[in-house]
XYZ file of C-alpha atoms in Angstrom:
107
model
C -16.251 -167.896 -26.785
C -19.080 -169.924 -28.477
C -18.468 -172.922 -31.002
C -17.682 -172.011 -34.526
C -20.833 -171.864 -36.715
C -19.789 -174.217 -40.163
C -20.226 -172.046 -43.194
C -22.973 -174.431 -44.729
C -25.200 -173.037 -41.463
C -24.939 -169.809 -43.253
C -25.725 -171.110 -46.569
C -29.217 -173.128 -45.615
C -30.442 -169.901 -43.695
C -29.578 -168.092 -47.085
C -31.383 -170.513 -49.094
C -34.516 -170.943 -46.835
C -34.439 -167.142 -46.948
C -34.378 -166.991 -50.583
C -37.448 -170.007 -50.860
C -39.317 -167.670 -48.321
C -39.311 -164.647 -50.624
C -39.717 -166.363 -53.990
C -43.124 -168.154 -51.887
C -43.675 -164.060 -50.971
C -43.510 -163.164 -54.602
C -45.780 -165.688 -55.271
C -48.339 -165.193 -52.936
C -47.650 -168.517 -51.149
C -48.499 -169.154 -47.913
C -45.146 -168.266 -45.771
C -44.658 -167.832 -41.707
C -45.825 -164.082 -41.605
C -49.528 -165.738 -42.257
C -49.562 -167.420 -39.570
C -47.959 -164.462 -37.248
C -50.502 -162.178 -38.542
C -53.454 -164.494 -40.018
C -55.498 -160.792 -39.312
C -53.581 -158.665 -42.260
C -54.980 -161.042 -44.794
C -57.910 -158.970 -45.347
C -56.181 -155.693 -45.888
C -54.738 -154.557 -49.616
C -51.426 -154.199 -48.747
C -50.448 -157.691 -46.926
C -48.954 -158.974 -49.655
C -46.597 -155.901 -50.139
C -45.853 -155.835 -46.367
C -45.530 -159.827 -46.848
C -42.259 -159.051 -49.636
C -41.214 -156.280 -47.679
C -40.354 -159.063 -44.653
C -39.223 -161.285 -47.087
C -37.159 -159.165 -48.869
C -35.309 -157.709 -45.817
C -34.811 -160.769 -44.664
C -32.756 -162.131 -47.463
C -31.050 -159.129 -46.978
C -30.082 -159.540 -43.765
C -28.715 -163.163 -44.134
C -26.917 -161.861 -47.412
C -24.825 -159.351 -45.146
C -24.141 -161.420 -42.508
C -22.879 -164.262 -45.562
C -20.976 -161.082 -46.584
C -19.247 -159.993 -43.217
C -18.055 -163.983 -42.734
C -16.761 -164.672 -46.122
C -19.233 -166.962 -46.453
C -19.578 -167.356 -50.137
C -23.722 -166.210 -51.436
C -23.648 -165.305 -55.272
C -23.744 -169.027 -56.437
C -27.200 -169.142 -54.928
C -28.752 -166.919 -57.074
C -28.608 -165.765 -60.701
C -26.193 -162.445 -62.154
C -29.332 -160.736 -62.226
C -30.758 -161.500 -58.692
C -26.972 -160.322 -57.253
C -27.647 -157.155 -58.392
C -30.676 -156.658 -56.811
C -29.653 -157.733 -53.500
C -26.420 -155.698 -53.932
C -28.607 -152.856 -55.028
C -30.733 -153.476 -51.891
C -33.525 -151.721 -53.171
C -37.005 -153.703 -53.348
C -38.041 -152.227 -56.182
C -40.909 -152.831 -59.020
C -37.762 -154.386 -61.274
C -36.966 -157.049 -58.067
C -40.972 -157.851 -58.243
C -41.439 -158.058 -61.819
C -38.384 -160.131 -62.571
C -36.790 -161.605 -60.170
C -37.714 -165.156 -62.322
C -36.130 -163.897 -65.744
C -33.652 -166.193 -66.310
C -32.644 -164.673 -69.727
C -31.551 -161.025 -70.666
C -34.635 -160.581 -73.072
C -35.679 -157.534 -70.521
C -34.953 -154.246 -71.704
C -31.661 -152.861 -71.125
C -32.797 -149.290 -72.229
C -32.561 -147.442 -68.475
C-alpha cells in the first residue's frame, strides 16, 4: 500500500484549482494556453478555457469530499453552492466574485 497522502496535499491542489479558474474567469493566462497556444484565435477558447477550469475544481472538490478532507472554508456560502450544484452555469460566470447578497434572490 502507498504512503498516506497528508490532508493539506488535498487542500493546495484545491486551492491552486480554485486560483486556476478564478485566472479562467478572468481571462488570465493559465496552463491550457500553453497546451493549446492554437485555440487562441477561435471565439470559444475562453469558454472551453472555464469549462477545464471549472471541471477541474470539480474534480479536486470530490475527491476532498470522498477523503473527508474538509473544502467549504476555501470558498464563500455562495461559491459552495455552485460547486455543489455542479452546474457551470451563466450565474457561476457572472458572480462567482459577489461577495455580498445584493444579487437578486427572485428565481
Amino acid at each position: 500500500m502507498g504512503k498516506e497522502i497528508p490532508a493539506d496535499f488535498f487542500v493546495t491542489k484545491l486551492n491552486e484549482a480554485k486560483v486556476h479558474f478564478e485566472r479562467a474567469l478572468d481571462c488570465k493566462h493559465t496552463d491550457f494556453d500553453d497546451l493549446y497556444p492554437y485555440m487562441i484565435e477561435h471565439p470559444q477558447f475562453f469558454w472551453y478555457k472555464r469549462y477545464v477550469a471549472w471541471s477541474e475544481l470539480l474534480t479536486v472538490v470530490k475527491l476532498c469530499k470522498e477523503l473527508d478532507v474538509e473544502w467549504e472554508q476555501q470558498f464563500s456560502q455562495q461559491q459552495v453552492d455552485y460547486i455543489n450544484k455542479r452546474v457551470m452555469s451563466s450565474k457561476v460566470l457572472d458572480y462567482w466574485f459577489e461577495t455580498n447578497d445584493t444579487r437578486e434572490h427572485v428565481g
